[in-house]
Tab-separated table of C-alpha atoms and ligand atoms in Angstrom:
chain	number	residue	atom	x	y	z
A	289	UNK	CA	116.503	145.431	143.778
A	290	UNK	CA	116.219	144.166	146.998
A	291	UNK	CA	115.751	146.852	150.231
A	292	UNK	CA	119.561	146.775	152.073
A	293	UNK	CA	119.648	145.188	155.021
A	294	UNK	CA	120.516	146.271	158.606
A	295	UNK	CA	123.940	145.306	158.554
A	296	UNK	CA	124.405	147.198	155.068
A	297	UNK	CA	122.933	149.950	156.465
A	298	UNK	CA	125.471	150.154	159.571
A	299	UNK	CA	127.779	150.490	156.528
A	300	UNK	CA	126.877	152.762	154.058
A	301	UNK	CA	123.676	155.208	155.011
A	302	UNK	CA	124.484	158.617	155.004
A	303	UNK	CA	127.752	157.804	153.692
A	304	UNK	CA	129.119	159.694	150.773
A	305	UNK	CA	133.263	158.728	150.879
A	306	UNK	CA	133.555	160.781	147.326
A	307	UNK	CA	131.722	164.397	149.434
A	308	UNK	CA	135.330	163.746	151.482
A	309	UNK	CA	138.270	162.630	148.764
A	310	UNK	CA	137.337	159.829	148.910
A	311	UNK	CA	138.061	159.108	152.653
A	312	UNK	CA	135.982	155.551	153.888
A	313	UNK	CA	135.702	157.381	157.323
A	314	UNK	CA	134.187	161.019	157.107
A	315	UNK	CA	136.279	163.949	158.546
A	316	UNK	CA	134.924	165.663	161.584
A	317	UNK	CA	133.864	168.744	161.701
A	318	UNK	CA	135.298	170.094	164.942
A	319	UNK	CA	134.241	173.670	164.653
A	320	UNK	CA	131.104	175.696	166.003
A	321	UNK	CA	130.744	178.555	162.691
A	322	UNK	CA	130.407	178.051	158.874
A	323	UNK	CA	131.586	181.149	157.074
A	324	UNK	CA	129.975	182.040	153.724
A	325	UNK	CA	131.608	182.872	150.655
A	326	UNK	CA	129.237	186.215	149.751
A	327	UNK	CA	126.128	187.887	151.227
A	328	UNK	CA	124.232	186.050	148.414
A	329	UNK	CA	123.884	183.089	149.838
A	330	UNK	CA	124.034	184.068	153.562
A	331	UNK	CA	120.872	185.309	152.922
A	332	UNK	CA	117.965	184.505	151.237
A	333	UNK	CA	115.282	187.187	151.217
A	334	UNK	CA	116.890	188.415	154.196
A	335	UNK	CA	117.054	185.472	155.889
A	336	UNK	CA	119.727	182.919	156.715
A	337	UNK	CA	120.227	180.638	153.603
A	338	UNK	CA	117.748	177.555	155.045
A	339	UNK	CA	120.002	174.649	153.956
A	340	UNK	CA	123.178	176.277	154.471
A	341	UNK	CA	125.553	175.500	157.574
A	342	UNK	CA	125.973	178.269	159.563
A	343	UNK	CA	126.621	177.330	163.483
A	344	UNK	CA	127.196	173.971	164.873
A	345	UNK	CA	124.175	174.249	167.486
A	346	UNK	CA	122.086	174.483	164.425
A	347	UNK	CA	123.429	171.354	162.294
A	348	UNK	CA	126.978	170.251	161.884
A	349	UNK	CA	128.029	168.184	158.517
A	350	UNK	CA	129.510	164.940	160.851
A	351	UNK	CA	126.132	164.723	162.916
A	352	UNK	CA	124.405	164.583	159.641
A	353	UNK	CA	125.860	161.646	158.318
A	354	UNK	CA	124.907	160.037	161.940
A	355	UNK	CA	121.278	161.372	162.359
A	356	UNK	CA	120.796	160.013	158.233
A	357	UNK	CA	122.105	156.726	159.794
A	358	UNK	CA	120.045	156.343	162.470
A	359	UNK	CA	116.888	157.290	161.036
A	360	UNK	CA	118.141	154.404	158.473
A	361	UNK	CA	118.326	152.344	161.517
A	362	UNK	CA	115.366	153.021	163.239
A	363	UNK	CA	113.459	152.860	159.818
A	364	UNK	CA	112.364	156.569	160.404
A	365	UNK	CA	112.374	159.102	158.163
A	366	UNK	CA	114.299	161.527	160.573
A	367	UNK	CA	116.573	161.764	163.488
A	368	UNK	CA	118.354	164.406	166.149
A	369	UNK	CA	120.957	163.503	168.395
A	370	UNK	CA	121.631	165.406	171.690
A	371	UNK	CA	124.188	165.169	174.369
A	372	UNK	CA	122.826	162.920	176.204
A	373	UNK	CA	119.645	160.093	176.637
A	374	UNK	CA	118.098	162.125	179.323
A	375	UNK	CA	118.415	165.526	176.728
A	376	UNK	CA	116.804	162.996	174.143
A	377	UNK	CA	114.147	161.948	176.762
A	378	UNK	CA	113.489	165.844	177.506
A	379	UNK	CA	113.314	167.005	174.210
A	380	UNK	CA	110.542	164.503	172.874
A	381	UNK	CA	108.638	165.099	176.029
A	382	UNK	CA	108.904	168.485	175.773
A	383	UNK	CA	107.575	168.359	172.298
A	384	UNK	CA	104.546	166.351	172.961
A	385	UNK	CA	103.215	168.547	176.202
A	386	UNK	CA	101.924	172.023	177.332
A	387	UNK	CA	100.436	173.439	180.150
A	388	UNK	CA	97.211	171.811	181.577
A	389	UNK	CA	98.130	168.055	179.723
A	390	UNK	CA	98.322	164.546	181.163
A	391	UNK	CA	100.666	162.064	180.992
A	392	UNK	CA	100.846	158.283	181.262
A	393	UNK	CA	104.121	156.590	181.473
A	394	UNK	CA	105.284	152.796	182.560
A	395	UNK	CA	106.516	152.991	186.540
A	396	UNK	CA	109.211	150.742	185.769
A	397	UNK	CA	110.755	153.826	183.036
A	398	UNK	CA	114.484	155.242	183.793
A	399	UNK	CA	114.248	156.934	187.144
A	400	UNK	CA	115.630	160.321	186.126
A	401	UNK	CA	113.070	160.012	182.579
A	402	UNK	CA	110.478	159.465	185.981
A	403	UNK	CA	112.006	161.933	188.149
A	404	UNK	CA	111.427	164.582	185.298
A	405	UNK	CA	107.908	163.690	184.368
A	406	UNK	CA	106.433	163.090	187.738
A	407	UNK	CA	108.563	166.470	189.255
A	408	UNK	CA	110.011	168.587	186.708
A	409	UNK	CA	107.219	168.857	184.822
A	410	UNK	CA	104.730	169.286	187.813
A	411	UNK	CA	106.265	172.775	187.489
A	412	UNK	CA	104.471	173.270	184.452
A	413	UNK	CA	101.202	171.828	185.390
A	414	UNK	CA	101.951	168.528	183.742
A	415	UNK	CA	100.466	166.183	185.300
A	416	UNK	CA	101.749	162.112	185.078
A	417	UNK	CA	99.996	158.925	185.742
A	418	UNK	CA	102.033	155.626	186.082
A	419	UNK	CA	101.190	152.341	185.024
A	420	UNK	CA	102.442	148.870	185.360
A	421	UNK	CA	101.979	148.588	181.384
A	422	UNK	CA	101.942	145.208	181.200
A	423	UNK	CA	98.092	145.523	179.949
A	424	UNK	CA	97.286	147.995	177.630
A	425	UNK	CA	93.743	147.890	179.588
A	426	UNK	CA	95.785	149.662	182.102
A	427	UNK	CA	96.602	152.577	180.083
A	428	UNK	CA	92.624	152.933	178.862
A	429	UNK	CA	92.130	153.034	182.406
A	430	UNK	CA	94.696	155.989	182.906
A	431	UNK	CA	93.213	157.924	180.243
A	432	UNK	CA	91.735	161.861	180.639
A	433	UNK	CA	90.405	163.926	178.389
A	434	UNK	CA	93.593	165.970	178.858
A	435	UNK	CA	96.009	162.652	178.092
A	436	UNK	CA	98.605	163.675	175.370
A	437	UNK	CA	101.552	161.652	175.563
A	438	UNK	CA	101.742	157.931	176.445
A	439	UNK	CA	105.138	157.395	177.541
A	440	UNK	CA	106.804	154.182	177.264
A	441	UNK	CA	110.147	152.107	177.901
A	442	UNK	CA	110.348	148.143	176.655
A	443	UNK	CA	111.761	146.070	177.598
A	444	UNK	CA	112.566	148.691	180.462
A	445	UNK	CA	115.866	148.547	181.498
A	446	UNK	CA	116.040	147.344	185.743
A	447	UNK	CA	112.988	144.612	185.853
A	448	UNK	CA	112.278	144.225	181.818
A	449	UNK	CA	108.688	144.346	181.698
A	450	UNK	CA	106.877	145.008	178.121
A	451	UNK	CA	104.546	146.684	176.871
A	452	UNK	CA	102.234	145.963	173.566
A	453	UNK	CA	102.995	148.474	171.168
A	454	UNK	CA	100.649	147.484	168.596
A	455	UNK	CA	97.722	147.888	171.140
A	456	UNK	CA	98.951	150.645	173.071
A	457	UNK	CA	99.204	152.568	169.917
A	458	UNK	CA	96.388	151.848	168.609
A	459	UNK	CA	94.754	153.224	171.084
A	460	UNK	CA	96.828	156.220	170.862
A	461	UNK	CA	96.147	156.998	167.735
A	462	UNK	CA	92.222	156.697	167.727
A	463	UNK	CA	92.772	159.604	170.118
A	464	UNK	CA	95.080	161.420	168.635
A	465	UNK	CA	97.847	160.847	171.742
A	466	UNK	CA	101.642	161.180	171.175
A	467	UNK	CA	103.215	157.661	171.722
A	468	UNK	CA	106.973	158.082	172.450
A	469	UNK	CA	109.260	154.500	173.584
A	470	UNK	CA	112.807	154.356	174.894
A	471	UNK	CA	114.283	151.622	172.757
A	472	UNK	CA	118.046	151.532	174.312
A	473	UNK	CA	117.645	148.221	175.608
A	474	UNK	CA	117.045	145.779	172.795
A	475	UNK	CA	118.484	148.820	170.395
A	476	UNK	CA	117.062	149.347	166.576
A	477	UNK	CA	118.929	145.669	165.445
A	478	UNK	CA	116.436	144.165	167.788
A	479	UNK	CA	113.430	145.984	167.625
A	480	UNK	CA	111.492	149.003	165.720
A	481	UNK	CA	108.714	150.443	167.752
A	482	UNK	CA	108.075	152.673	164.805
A	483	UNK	CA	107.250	149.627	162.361
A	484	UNK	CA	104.595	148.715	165.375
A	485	UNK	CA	103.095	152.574	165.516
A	486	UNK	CA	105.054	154.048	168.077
A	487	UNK	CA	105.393	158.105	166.963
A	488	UNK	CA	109.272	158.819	168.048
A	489	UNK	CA	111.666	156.385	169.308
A	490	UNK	CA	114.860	157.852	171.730
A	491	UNK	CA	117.546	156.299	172.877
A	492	UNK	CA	120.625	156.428	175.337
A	493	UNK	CA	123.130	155.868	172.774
A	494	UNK	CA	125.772	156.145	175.337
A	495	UNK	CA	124.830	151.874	175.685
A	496	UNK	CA	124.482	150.070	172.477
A	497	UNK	CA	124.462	152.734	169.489
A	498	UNK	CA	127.677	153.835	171.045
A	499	UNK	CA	129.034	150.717	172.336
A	500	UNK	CA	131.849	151.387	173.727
A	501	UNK	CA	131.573	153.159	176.849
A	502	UNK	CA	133.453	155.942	175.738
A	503	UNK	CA	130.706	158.805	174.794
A	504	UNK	CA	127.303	159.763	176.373
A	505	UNK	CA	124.937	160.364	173.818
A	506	UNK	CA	121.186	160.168	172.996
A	507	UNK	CA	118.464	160.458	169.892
A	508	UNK	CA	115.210	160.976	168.854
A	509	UNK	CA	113.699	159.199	165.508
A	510	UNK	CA	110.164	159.648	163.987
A	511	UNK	CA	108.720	161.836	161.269
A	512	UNK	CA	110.434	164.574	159.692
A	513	UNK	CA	107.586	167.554	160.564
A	514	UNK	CA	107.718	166.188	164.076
A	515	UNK	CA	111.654	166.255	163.899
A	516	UNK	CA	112.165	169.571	162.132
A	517	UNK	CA	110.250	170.973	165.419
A	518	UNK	CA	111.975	168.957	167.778
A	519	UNK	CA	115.256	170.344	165.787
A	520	UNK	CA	114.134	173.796	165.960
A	521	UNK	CA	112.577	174.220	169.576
A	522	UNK	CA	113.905	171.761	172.026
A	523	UNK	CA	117.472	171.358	170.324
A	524	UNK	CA	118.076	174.233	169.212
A	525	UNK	CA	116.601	176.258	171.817
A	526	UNK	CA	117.663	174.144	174.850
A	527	UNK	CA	120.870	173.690	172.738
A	528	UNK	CA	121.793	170.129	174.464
A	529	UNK	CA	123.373	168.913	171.049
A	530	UNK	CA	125.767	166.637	170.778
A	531	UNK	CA	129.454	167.395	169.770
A	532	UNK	CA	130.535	166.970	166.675
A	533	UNK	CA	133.929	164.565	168.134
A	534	UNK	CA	130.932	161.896	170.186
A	535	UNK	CA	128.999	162.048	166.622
A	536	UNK	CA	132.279	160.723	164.923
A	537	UNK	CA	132.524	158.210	167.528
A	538	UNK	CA	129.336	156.825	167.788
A	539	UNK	CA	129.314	156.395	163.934
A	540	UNK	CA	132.415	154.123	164.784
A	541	UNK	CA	130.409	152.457	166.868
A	542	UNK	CA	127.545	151.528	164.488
A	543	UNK	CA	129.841	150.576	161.794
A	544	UNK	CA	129.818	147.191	164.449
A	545	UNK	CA	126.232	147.298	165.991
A	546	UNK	CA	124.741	143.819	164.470
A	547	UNK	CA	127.414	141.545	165.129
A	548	UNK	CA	127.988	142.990	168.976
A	549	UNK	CA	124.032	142.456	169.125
A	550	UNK	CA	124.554	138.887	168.152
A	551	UNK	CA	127.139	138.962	170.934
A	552	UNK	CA	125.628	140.155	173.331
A	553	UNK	CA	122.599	138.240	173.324
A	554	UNK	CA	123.570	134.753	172.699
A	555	UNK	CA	126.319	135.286	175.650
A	556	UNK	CA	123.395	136.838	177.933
A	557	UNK	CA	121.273	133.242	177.052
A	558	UNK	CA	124.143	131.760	178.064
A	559	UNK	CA	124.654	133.263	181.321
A	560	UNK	CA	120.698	133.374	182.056
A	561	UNK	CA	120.374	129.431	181.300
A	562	UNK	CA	123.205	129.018	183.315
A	563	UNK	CA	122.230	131.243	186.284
A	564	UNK	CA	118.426	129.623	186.225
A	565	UNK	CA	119.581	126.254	186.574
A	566	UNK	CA	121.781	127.077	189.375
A	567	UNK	CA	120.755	126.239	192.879
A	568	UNK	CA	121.665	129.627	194.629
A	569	UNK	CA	119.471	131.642	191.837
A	570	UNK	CA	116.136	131.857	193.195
A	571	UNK	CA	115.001	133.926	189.575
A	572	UNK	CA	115.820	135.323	186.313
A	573	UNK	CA	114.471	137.968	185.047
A	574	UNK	CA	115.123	137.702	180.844
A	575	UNK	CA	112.167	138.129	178.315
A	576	UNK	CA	114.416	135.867	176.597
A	577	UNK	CA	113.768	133.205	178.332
A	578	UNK	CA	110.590	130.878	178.674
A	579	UNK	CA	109.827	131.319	182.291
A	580	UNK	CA	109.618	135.598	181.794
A	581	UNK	CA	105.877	135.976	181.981
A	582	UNK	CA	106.103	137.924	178.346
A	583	UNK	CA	107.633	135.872	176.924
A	584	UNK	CA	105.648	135.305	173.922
A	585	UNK	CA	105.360	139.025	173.930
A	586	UNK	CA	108.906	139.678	173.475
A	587	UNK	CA	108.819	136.582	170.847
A	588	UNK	CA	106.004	138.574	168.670
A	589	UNK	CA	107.701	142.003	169.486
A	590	UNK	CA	111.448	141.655	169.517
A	591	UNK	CA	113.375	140.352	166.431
A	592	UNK	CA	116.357	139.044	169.515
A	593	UNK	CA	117.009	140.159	172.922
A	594	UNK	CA	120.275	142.074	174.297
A	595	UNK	CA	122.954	141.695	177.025
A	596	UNK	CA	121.426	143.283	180.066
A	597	UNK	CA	118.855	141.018	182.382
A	598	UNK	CA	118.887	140.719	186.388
A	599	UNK	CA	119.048	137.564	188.350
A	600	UNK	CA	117.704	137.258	192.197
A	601	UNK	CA	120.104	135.482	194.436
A	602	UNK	CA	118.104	132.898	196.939
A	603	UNK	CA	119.832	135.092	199.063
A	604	UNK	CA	118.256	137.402	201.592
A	605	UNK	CA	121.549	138.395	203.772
A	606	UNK	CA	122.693	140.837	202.367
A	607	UNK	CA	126.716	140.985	203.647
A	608	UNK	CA	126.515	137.151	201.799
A	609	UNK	CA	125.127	138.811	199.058
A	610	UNK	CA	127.951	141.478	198.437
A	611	UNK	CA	130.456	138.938	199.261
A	612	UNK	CA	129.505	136.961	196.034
A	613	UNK	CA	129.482	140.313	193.791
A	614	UNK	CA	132.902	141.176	195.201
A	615	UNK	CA	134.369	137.908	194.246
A	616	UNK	CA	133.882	139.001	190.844
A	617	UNK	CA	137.018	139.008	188.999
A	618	UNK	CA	135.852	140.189	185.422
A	619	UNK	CA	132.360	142.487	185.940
A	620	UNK	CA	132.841	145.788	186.765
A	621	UNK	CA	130.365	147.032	189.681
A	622	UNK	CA	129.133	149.578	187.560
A	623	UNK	CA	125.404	151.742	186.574
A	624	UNK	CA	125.902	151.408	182.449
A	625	UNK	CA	125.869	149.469	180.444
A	626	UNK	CA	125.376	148.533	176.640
A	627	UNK	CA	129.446	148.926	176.114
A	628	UNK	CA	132.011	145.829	175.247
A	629	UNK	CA	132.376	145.515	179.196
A	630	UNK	CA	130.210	142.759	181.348
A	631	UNK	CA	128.880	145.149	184.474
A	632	UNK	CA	127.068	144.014	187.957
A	633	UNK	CA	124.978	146.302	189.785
A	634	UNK	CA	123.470	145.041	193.369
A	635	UNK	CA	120.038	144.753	193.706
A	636	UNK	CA	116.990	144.441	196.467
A	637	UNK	CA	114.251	142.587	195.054
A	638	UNK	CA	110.625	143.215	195.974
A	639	UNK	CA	110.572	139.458	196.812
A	640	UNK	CA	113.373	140.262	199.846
A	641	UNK	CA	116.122	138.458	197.723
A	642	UNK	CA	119.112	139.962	197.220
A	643	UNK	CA	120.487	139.943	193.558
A	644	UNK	CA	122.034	141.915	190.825
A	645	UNK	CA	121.464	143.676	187.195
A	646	UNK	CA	124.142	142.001	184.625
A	647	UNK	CA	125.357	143.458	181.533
A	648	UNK	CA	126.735	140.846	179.533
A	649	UNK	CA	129.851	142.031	177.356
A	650	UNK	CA	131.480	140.755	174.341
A	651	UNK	CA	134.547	139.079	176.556
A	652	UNK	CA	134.697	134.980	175.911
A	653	UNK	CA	131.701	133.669	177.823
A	654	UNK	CA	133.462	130.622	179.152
A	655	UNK	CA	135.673	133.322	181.342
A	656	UNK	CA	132.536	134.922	182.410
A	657	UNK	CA	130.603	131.517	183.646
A	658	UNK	CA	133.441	130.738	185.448
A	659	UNK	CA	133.780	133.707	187.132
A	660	UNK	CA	130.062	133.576	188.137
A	661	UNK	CA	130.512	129.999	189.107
A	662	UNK	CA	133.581	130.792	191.699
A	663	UNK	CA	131.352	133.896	192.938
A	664	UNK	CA	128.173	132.063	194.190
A	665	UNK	CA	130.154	128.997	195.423
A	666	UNK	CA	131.663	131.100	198.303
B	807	LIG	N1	117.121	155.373	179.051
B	807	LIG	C1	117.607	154.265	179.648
B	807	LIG	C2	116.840	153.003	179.516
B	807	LIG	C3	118.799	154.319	180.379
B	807	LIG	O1	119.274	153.210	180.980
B	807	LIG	C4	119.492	155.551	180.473
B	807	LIG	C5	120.788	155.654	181.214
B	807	LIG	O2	121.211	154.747	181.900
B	807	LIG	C6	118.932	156.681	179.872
B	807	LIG	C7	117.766	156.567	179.162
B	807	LIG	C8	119.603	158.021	179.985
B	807	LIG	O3	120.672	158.063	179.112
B	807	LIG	P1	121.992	158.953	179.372
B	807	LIG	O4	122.674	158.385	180.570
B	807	LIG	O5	122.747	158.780	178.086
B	807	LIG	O6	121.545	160.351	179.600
């Protein structure tokens, strides 16, 4: 019998319909206790039953069905989910350092997932290197004999640089580093940094997994020991888990994950061809297309690419610049993204050209061309 496929997966992992009279969609569990029938089995040798729900902090019968799923999805054996991306970036960073350890982390990462490495963690004598990450040569050369976590983010999500998994972790591994990757932009329908020998994948499931801009939500996915701890210490000790009602929700939203993928990215081609060829782009910034220097990178590493890219304007005033985005009719100017909407954030480009980040969203593409084509002709 064959292995199920991704979209099979959205569909049925985790799912029982029979544990829940049958119901197709299962019930959520909207409460923060479990009550046991008799003291036998709340305890077991004097100790909570191990497998038995007890408090909602702990484990919680809807969030279940959703961390099975996504550790289906992310072809893991195990998954958490926590209240947010940033509590999902925490708590595998958290896991992988103590006192007195190094990190090294791509400079182009989520600013707050930088902000907390380079000075939350300085608190704790943590210490961070960045690195471009393009070349794994460039993490070698970060290395110290006190280097425990390499942390990294690709495509990463404002200027969509890559990094090499396969090399990266290789190196990793020969040295017995913890290898952790942000995978919210291309999502687990796009790309597996696990099948490539990254240790645990997160995600801001308030974009894609979620989809709908209507929960904020994150994950962690790797190996069960290295879950069961993450479980037990950072969520359950820092307790940022995520409600039961935003499980139920984002297991809506996976139910559709593949075929908004497909969405999203051939509209996002669409857009970035368009954008390239016109005359007041000066760039565009898509490992999708040919002219994004890893290209063939993203090719050998990415099974498709998603909605979000950024485009630089051959624009360097920036009051013309603004006056374009606010012709917009149908992108909201707004930081997210990964939801049904199409979203435009303003941008100043190393290169002194004014542009934007675009999230491309499932609304007809034709209506979205247009609008970008009555924006720049102003
Ligand atoms: N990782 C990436 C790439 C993000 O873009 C974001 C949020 O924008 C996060 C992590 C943090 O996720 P959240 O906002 O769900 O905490």
């Amino acid at each position: 019998m064959r292995e199920p496929g991704f979209e099979t997966l959205c569909a049925h992992a985790g799912e029982d319909p029979q544990r829940f009279s049958g119901a197709v969609i299962p019930p959520i569990f909207q409460n923060s206790l479990f009550v046991a029938p008799d003291v036998e089995s709340f305890l077991v040798r004097g100790h909570r039953h191990p497998d038995a729900y007890d408090y909602t902090r702990v484990a919680n019968p809807t969030t279940d069905i959703l961390e099975a799923k996504l550790a289906a999805l992310e072809r893991t054996e195990a998954a958490r989910c926590f209240a947010s991306g940033m509590a999902a970036a925490v708590a595998a960073i958290l896991h992988g350092v103590r006192a007195g350890d190094h990190v090294v982390a791509v400079e182009t990462a989520y600013g707050p997932t930088r902000n907390f490495l380079s000075g939350y963690l300085e608190r704790f004598q943590v210490a961070v290197t960045f690195v471009e990450g393009s070349d794994p040569q460039q993490f070698a050369d970060a290395l110290r004999p006190n280097t425990r976590v390499f942390y990294l983010e690709s495509p990463s999500s404002m200027v969509f640089h890559l990094q090499d998994f396969a090399a990266v972790t290789g190196m990793a591994r020969e040295r017995g580093i913890l290898t952790i990757a942000d995978n919210s932009w291309a999502s687990p329908y796009f790309q597996n940094p696990t099948a490539l020998g990254v240790d645990l994948v997160l995600h801001s499931a308030t974009k894609y997994l979620g989809g709908h801009s209507d929960i904020v939500a994150g994950v962690v996915a790797g190996p069960k020991e290295r879950l069961r701890a993450i479980k037990d210490q950072e969520g359950s000790l820092l307790g940022s888990i995520l409600d039961p009602f935003a499980a139920w929700l984002m297991l809506r939203g996976l139910r559709t994950l593949p075929i908004r993928m497909e969405r999203h990215q051939s509209s996002a081609l669409t857009i970035a061809r368009y954008l390239e060829a016109h005359p007041r782009v000066a760039r565009v910034h898509h490992p999708g297309l040919p002219s994004h220097p890893q290209h063939a990178l993203a090719r050998r590493q990415l099974r498709g690419t998603s909605g979000l890219f950024s485009v630089e304007f051959a624009e360097r005033d920036q009051r013309r610049a603004f006056a374009m985005i606010n012709r917009l009719r149908y992108f909201g100017l707004g930081v997210s993204w990964g939801g049904f909407e199409s979203l435009i954030v303003p941008m100043l480009f190393p290169s002194g050209n004014w542009g934007a980040r675009l999230h491309i969203g499932l609304e007809t593409v034709e209506d979205l061309q247009e609008d970008l084509e009555n924006a720049l002709k102003g």
